Amino acid sequence: DIQMTQSPSSLSASVGDRVTITCRASQGISNYLAWYQQKPGKVPKLLIYAASTLQSGVPSRFSGSGSGTDFTLTISSLQPEDVATYYCQKYNSAPLITFGPGTKVDIK
Amino acid sequence: QITLKESGPTLVKPTQTLTLTCTFSGFSLSTSGVGVGWIRQPPGKALEWLALIYWDDDKRYSPSLKSRLTITKDTSKNQVVLTMTNMDPVDTATYYCARNLIYLTAGAFDIWGQGTMVTVSS
């Protein structure tokens, strides 16, 4: 089975900082990778799909890259409203869908 | 406007069977490439995918829970039903249903329901 890992598990950064979160698959998954943002007490929200395509309505400070086994989510300039937990999710092979363990982002 | 809404019991006893219904609007589950899935999240923990049903009635399950899950759809009612047998306190979680567009979003869940909290306790 393909496992998904994320690093770091949590981070604290200042407003305006560039933030990068990494998601790694134990086997290649092409570009079948999505990123979600979940604010405390809220429903997950799709940010990025197909590894690098920005979902409609998502601010352009969010970007995704990668293919195969290594992927990154970048917030170019962290804003207070970006405080959330971020999850990656794969869609490919067995098991069909797996979420990463999440990365919690706070403001320093 | 596309919406999904979960419904079902908020409390179930251990060993009982949980039945959750996802009622959606704004799209059709008979359209090629469309699926509806279930995802759960125990309090303070990560998201966990459970099951997914496609427009063509293809069904996929999480391997670790496959023996306990059944997913079905009623296209005429715009509903997807998930049953989970032999409930245990570790199954206490918020259960979400979400739309999955395998062709347009490479398998991402683009629209989510509000979630329903299910507690398993005697």
mmCIF file of C-alpha atoms in Angstrom:
data_model
loop_
_atom_site.group_PDB
_atom_site.id
_atom_site.type_symbol
_atom_site.label_atom_id
_atom_site.label_comp_id
_atom_site.label_asym_id
_atom_site.label_seq_id
_atom_site.Cartn_x
_atom_site.Cartn_y
_atom_site.Cartn_z
ATOM 1 C CA ASP A 1 0.000 0.000 0.000
ATOM 2 C CA ILE A 2 1.098 3.541 -0.706
ATOM 3 C CA GLN A 3 1.710 5.607 2.413
ATOM 4 C CA MET A 4 1.583 9.379 2.605
ATOM 5 C CA THR A 5 3.759 11.422 4.937
ATOM 6 C CA GLN A 6 3.857 15.156 5.570
ATOM 7 C CA SER A 7 6.538 17.383 7.010
ATOM 8 C CA PRO A 8 6.717 19.223 9.200
ATOM 9 C CA SER A 9 3.872 18.094 11.437
ATOM 10 C CA SER A 10 3.532 21.671 12.640
ATOM 11 C CA LEU A 11 5.132 25.025 12.041
ATOM 12 C CA SER A 12 4.968 28.548 13.335
ATOM 13 C CA ALA A 13 5.774 31.442 11.039
ATOM 14 C CA SER A 14 5.384 35.199 10.917
ATOM 15 C CA VAL A 15 2.879 37.084 8.817
ATOM 16 C CA GLY A 16 4.383 37.618 5.396
ATOM 17 C CA ASP A 17 6.708 34.610 5.593
ATOM 18 C CA ARG A 18 6.992 32.073 2.819
ATOM 19 C CA VAL A 19 5.784 28.694 4.096
ATOM 20 C CA THR A 20 6.463 25.334 2.486
ATOM 21 C CA ILE A 21 4.843 22.025 3.405
ATOM 22 C CA THR A 22 6.051 18.745 1.959
ATOM 23 C CA CYS A 23 4.028 15.637 1.173
ATOM 24 C CA ARG A 24 5.734 12.404 0.194
ATOM 25 C CA ALA A 25 4.248 9.234 -1.268
ATOM 26 C CA SER A 26 5.924 5.884 -0.661
ATOM 27 C CA GLN A 27 5.475 5.083 -4.369
ATOM 28 C CA GLY A 28 4.927 7.200 -7.430
ATOM 29 C CA ILE A 29 1.432 8.641 -7.842
ATOM 30 C CA SER A 30 2.002 10.786 -10.939
ATOM 31 C CA ASN A 31 0.195 14.066 -10.260
ATOM 32 C CA TYR A 32 -2.821 12.616 -8.434
ATOM 33 C CA LEU A 33 -2.297 14.792 -5.413
ATOM 34 C CA ALA A 34 -4.587 17.332 -3.761
ATOM 35 C CA TRP A 35 -4.140 19.776 -0.898
ATOM 36 C CA TYR A 36 -6.824 20.821 1.583
ATOM 37 C CA GLN A 37 -7.029 23.515 4.218
ATOM 38 C CA GLN A 38 -9.027 22.877 7.383
ATOM 39 C CA LYS A 39 -9.502 25.770 9.753
ATOM 40 C CA PRO A 40 -10.351 24.950 13.378
ATOM 41 C CA GLY A 41 -13.890 23.654 13.654
ATOM 42 C CA LYS A 42 -14.500 23.970 9.930
ATOM 43 C CA VAL A 43 -14.966 21.733 6.918
ATOM 44 C CA PRO A 44 -11.919 20.882 4.777
ATOM 45 C CA LYS A 45 -11.542 23.086 1.733
ATOM 46 C CA LEU A 46 -9.890 22.059 -1.533
ATOM 47 C CA LEU A 47 -6.933 24.317 -2.375
ATOM 48 C CA ILE A 48 -4.963 22.484 -5.060
ATOM 49 C CA TYR A 49 -5.686 19.485 -7.279
ATOM 50 C CA ALA A 50 -3.635 17.585 -9.828
ATOM 51 C CA ALA A 51 -0.593 18.622 -7.755
ATOM 52 C CA SER A 52 -0.436 22.185 -9.061
ATOM 53 C CA THR A 53 -3.855 23.420 -10.228
ATOM 54 C CA LEU A 54 -5.347 26.108 -8.040
ATOM 55 C CA GLN A 55 -8.997 25.516 -7.204
ATOM 56 C CA SER A 56 -11.290 28.337 -8.257
ATOM 57 C CA GLY A 57 -11.534 31.100 -5.668
ATOM 58 C CA VAL A 58 -8.371 30.145 -3.794
ATOM 59 C CA PRO A 59 -5.924 33.044 -3.274
ATOM 60 C CA SER A 60 -2.935 33.035 -5.584
ATOM 61 C CA ARG A 61 -0.493 33.024 -2.645
ATOM 62 C CA PHE A 62 -1.166 29.284 -2.502
ATOM 63 C CA SER A 63 0.698 27.104 -4.986
ATOM 64 C CA GLY A 64 1.504 23.448 -5.419
ATOM 65 C CA SER A 65 4.234 21.577 -7.199
ATOM 66 C CA GLY A 66 5.681 18.114 -7.624
ATOM 67 C CA SER A 67 5.088 14.840 -9.350
ATOM 68 C CA GLY A 68 5.784 11.212 -8.655
ATOM 69 C CA THR A 69 6.603 10.925 -4.955
ATOM 70 C CA ASP A 70 7.464 14.419 -3.725
ATOM 71 C CA PHE A 71 5.061 17.333 -3.531
ATOM 72 C CA THR A 72 5.020 20.755 -1.941
ATOM 73 C CA LEU A 73 2.394 23.274 -0.928
ATOM 74 C CA THR A 74 3.711 26.826 -0.711
ATOM 75 C CA ILE A 75 2.100 29.859 0.853
ATOM 76 C CA SER A 76 4.049 32.762 -0.611
ATOM 77 C CA SER A 77 3.103 35.285 2.076
ATOM 78 C CA LEU A 78 1.466 33.870 5.176
ATOM 79 C CA GLN A 79 -1.676 35.675 6.319
ATOM 80 C CA PRO A 80 -3.476 35.426 9.669
ATOM 81 C CA GLU A 81 -6.434 33.729 7.977
ATOM 82 C CA ASP A 82 -4.129 30.935 6.812
ATOM 83 C CA VAL A 83 -3.934 29.470 10.318
ATOM 84 C CA ALA A 84 -5.168 25.938 9.712
ATOM 85 C CA THR A 85 -4.192 22.336 9.304
ATOM 86 C CA TYR A 86 -3.202 21.360 5.787
ATOM 87 C CA TYR A 87 -3.702 17.853 4.403
ATOM 88 C CA CYS A 88 -2.455 16.232 1.250
ATOM 89 C CA GLN A 89 -4.492 13.479 -0.397
ATOM 90 C CA LYS A 90 -3.557 10.995 -3.074
ATOM 91 C CA TYR A 91 -5.845 9.405 -5.628
ATOM 92 C CA ASN A 92 -4.185 6.503 -7.347
ATOM 93 C CA SER A 93 -3.436 2.827 -6.851
ATOM 94 C CA ALA A 94 -4.209 0.900 -3.732
ATOM 95 C CA PRO A 95 -5.563 2.104 -1.480
ATOM 96 C CA LEU A 96 -7.423 4.409 -3.822
ATOM 97 C CA ILE A 97 -7.459 7.421 -1.546
ATOM 98 C CA THR A 98 -5.165 8.265 1.341
ATOM 99 C CA PHE A 99 -4.861 11.473 3.305
ATOM 100 C CA GLY A 100 -1.617 12.627 4.816
ATOM 101 C CA PRO A 101 -1.375 13.118 8.594
ATOM 102 C CA GLY A 102 -1.649 16.898 8.328
ATOM 103 C CA THR A 103 0.522 19.941 9.004
ATOM 104 C CA LYS A 104 -0.649 22.504 11.513
ATOM 105 C CA VAL A 105 0.266 26.084 10.656
ATOM 106 C CA ASP A 106 0.256 28.821 13.283
ATOM 107 C CA ILE A 107 1.267 32.453 13.395
ATOM 108 C CA LYS A 108 4.389 33.247 15.411
ATOM 109 C CA GLN B 1 -25.326 25.877 -6.110
ATOM 110 C CA ILE B 2 -23.796 22.541 -5.179
ATOM 111 C CA THR B 3 -24.477 21.253 -1.696
ATOM 112 C CA LEU B 4 -24.142 18.011 0.222
ATOM 113 C CA LYS B 5 -25.602 17.277 3.621
ATOM 114 C CA GLU B 6 -25.065 14.309 5.900
ATOM 115 C CA SER B 7 -27.795 12.897 8.105
ATOM 116 C CA GLY B 8 -28.026 10.053 10.557
ATOM 117 C CA PRO B 9 -27.867 9.242 14.248
ATOM 118 C CA THR B 10 -25.637 11.236 16.536
ATOM 119 C CA LEU B 11 -25.302 8.378 19.025
ATOM 120 C CA VAL B 12 -24.969 4.659 18.403
ATOM 121 C CA LYS B 13 -24.207 1.818 20.771
ATOM 122 C CA PRO B 14 -21.223 -0.487 20.405
ATOM 123 C CA THR B 15 -21.865 -3.398 17.998
ATOM 124 C CA GLN B 16 -24.720 -1.531 16.316
ATOM 125 C CA THR B 17 -24.816 -0.661 12.619
ATOM 126 C CA LEU B 18 -24.472 2.972 11.585
ATOM 127 C CA THR B 19 -26.425 4.229 8.582
ATOM 128 C CA LEU B 20 -25.577 7.650 7.194
ATOM 129 C CA THR B 21 -27.266 9.396 4.287
ATOM 130 C CA CYS B 22 -25.707 12.040 2.078
ATOM 131 C CA THR B 23 -28.304 14.140 0.270
ATOM 132 C CA PHE B 24 -26.898 16.342 -2.445
ATOM 133 C CA SER B 25 -28.072 18.920 -4.953
ATOM 134 C CA GLY B 26 -26.651 20.850 -7.871
ATOM 135 C CA PHE B 27 -25.117 17.877 -9.651
ATOM 136 C CA SER B 28 -26.064 14.401 -10.809
ATOM 137 C CA LEU B 29 -24.468 11.135 -9.792
ATOM 138 C CA SER B 30 -25.357 9.755 -13.201
ATOM 139 C CA THR B 31 -22.896 12.099 -14.930
ATOM 140 C CA SER B 32 -19.700 10.486 -16.162
ATOM 141 C CA GLY B 33 -16.734 11.155 -13.895
ATOM 142 C CA VAL B 34 -18.749 12.014 -10.810
ATOM 143 C CA GLY B 35 -18.434 10.241 -7.505
ATOM 144 C CA VAL B 36 -19.472 10.774 -3.896
ATOM 145 C CA GLY B 37 -17.261 9.674 -1.064
ATOM 146 C CA TRP B 38 -17.283 9.421 2.705
ATOM 147 C CA ILE B 39 -14.466 10.677 4.901
ATOM 148 C CA ARG B 40 -14.314 10.719 8.689
ATOM 149 C CA GLN B 41 -12.299 12.604 11.285
ATOM 150 C CA PRO B 42 -12.013 11.534 14.922
ATOM 151 C CA PRO B 43 -11.802 14.462 17.343
ATOM 152 C CA GLY B 44 -8.400 16.107 17.061
ATOM 153 C CA LYS B 45 -7.179 13.631 14.465
ATOM 154 C CA ALA B 46 -6.573 13.457 10.737
ATOM 155 C CA LEU B 47 -8.961 12.819 7.892
ATOM 156 C CA GLU B 48 -9.594 9.193 6.931
ATOM 157 C CA TRP B 49 -11.164 8.111 3.658
ATOM 158 C CA LEU B 50 -13.854 5.429 3.987
ATOM 159 C CA ALA B 51 -15.628 4.757 0.696
ATOM 160 C CA LEU B 52 -16.443 6.148 -2.734
ATOM 161 C CA ILE B 53 -19.165 5.383 -5.255
ATOM 162 C CA TYR B 54 -19.029 6.416 -8.883
ATOM 163 C CA TRP B 55 -21.608 7.376 -11.484
ATOM 164 C CA ASP B 56 -21.359 3.880 -13.004
ATOM 165 C CA ASP B 57 -21.979 2.222 -9.597
ATOM 166 C CA ASP B 58 -18.329 1.237 -9.205
ATOM 167 C CA LYS B 59 -17.617 1.135 -5.464
ATOM 168 C CA ARG B 60 -14.296 1.476 -3.650
ATOM 169 C CA TYR B 61 -13.526 1.009 0.015
ATOM 170 C CA SER B 62 -10.746 1.664 2.457
ATOM 171 C CA PRO B 63 -8.992 -1.712 2.779
ATOM 172 C CA SER B 64 -8.810 -1.463 6.569
ATOM 173 C CA LEU B 65 -12.605 -1.019 6.870
ATOM 174 C CA LYS B 66 -13.863 -2.807 3.793
ATOM 175 C CA SER B 67 -15.438 -5.705 5.676
ATOM 176 C CA ARG B 68 -17.632 -3.297 7.658
ATOM 177 C CA LEU B 69 -18.688 -0.824 4.966
ATOM 178 C CA THR B 70 -21.351 -0.721 2.290
ATOM 179 C CA ILE B 71 -21.966 2.267 0.039
ATOM 180 C CA THR B 72 -24.988 2.616 -2.221
ATOM 181 C CA LYS B 73 -26.606 5.325 -4.273
ATOM 182 C CA ASP B 74 -30.124 6.331 -5.228
ATOM 183 C CA THR B 75 -29.699 8.560 -8.232
ATOM 184 C CA SER B 76 -33.380 9.470 -8.391
ATOM 185 C CA LYS B 77 -33.283 10.783 -4.827
ATOM 186 C CA ASN B 78 -29.792 12.320 -5.119
ATOM 187 C CA GLN B 79 -28.646 10.313 -2.139
ATOM 188 C CA VAL B 80 -25.685 8.175 -1.161
ATOM 189 C CA VAL B 81 -25.944 5.881 1.835
ATOM 190 C CA LEU B 82 -23.068 4.485 3.891
ATOM 191 C CA THR B 83 -23.538 1.663 6.362
ATOM 192 C CA MET B 84 -20.878 0.662 8.850
ATOM 193 C CA THR B 85 -21.381 -2.450 10.913
ATOM 194 C CA ASN B 86 -20.130 -3.423 14.357
ATOM 195 C CA MET B 87 -19.543 0.119 15.587
ATOM 196 C CA ASP B 88 -16.931 0.673 18.277
ATOM 197 C CA PRO B 89 -16.033 3.709 20.406
ATOM 198 C CA VAL B 90 -12.957 4.244 18.203
ATOM 199 C CA ASP B 91 -15.395 4.994 15.356
ATOM 200 C CA THR B 92 -16.469 8.167 17.143
ATOM 201 C CA ALA B 93 -15.846 10.891 14.585
ATOM 202 C CA THR B 94 -17.260 13.556 12.357
ATOM 203 C CA TYR B 95 -18.388 11.902 9.144
ATOM 204 C CA TYR B 96 -18.284 13.919 5.922
ATOM 205 C CA CYS B 97 -19.582 13.215 2.460
ATOM 206 C CA ALA B 98 -17.960 14.985 -0.475
ATOM 207 C CA ARG B 99 -18.113 15.133 -4.252
ATOM 208 C CA ASN B 100 -15.266 13.585 -6.228
ATOM 209 C CA LEU B 101 -14.577 14.446 -9.863
ATOM 210 C CA ILE B 102 -12.095 11.909 -11.129
ATOM 211 C CA TYR B 103 -11.621 13.492 -14.541
ATOM 212 C CA LEU B 104 -11.833 17.206 -13.716
ATOM 213 C CA THR B 105 -9.940 17.306 -10.431
ATOM 214 C CA ALA B 106 -7.794 14.165 -10.624
ATOM 215 C CA GLY B 107 -9.724 12.543 -7.816
ATOM 216 C CA ALA B 108 -9.941 15.453 -5.403
ATOM 217 C CA PHE B 109 -12.990 16.170 -3.257
ATOM 218 C CA ASP B 110 -14.097 19.607 -4.371
ATOM 219 C CA ILE B 111 -17.302 20.130 -2.392
ATOM 220 C CA TRP B 112 -17.858 18.851 1.157
ATOM 221 C CA GLY B 113 -20.873 18.519 3.374
ATOM 222 C CA GLN B 114 -20.943 20.168 6.777
ATOM 223 C CA GLY B 115 -20.242 16.865 8.511
ATOM 224 C CA THR B 116 -22.158 14.962 11.151
ATOM 225 C CA MET B 117 -20.713 13.980 14.510
ATOM 226 C CA VAL B 118 -21.315 10.372 15.507
ATOM 227 C CA THR B 119 -20.557 9.174 19.014
ATOM 228 C CA VAL B 120 -20.289 5.499 19.814
ATOM 229 C CA SER B 121 -21.085 4.831 23.439
ATOM 230 C CA SER B 122 -23.216 2.544 25.553
#
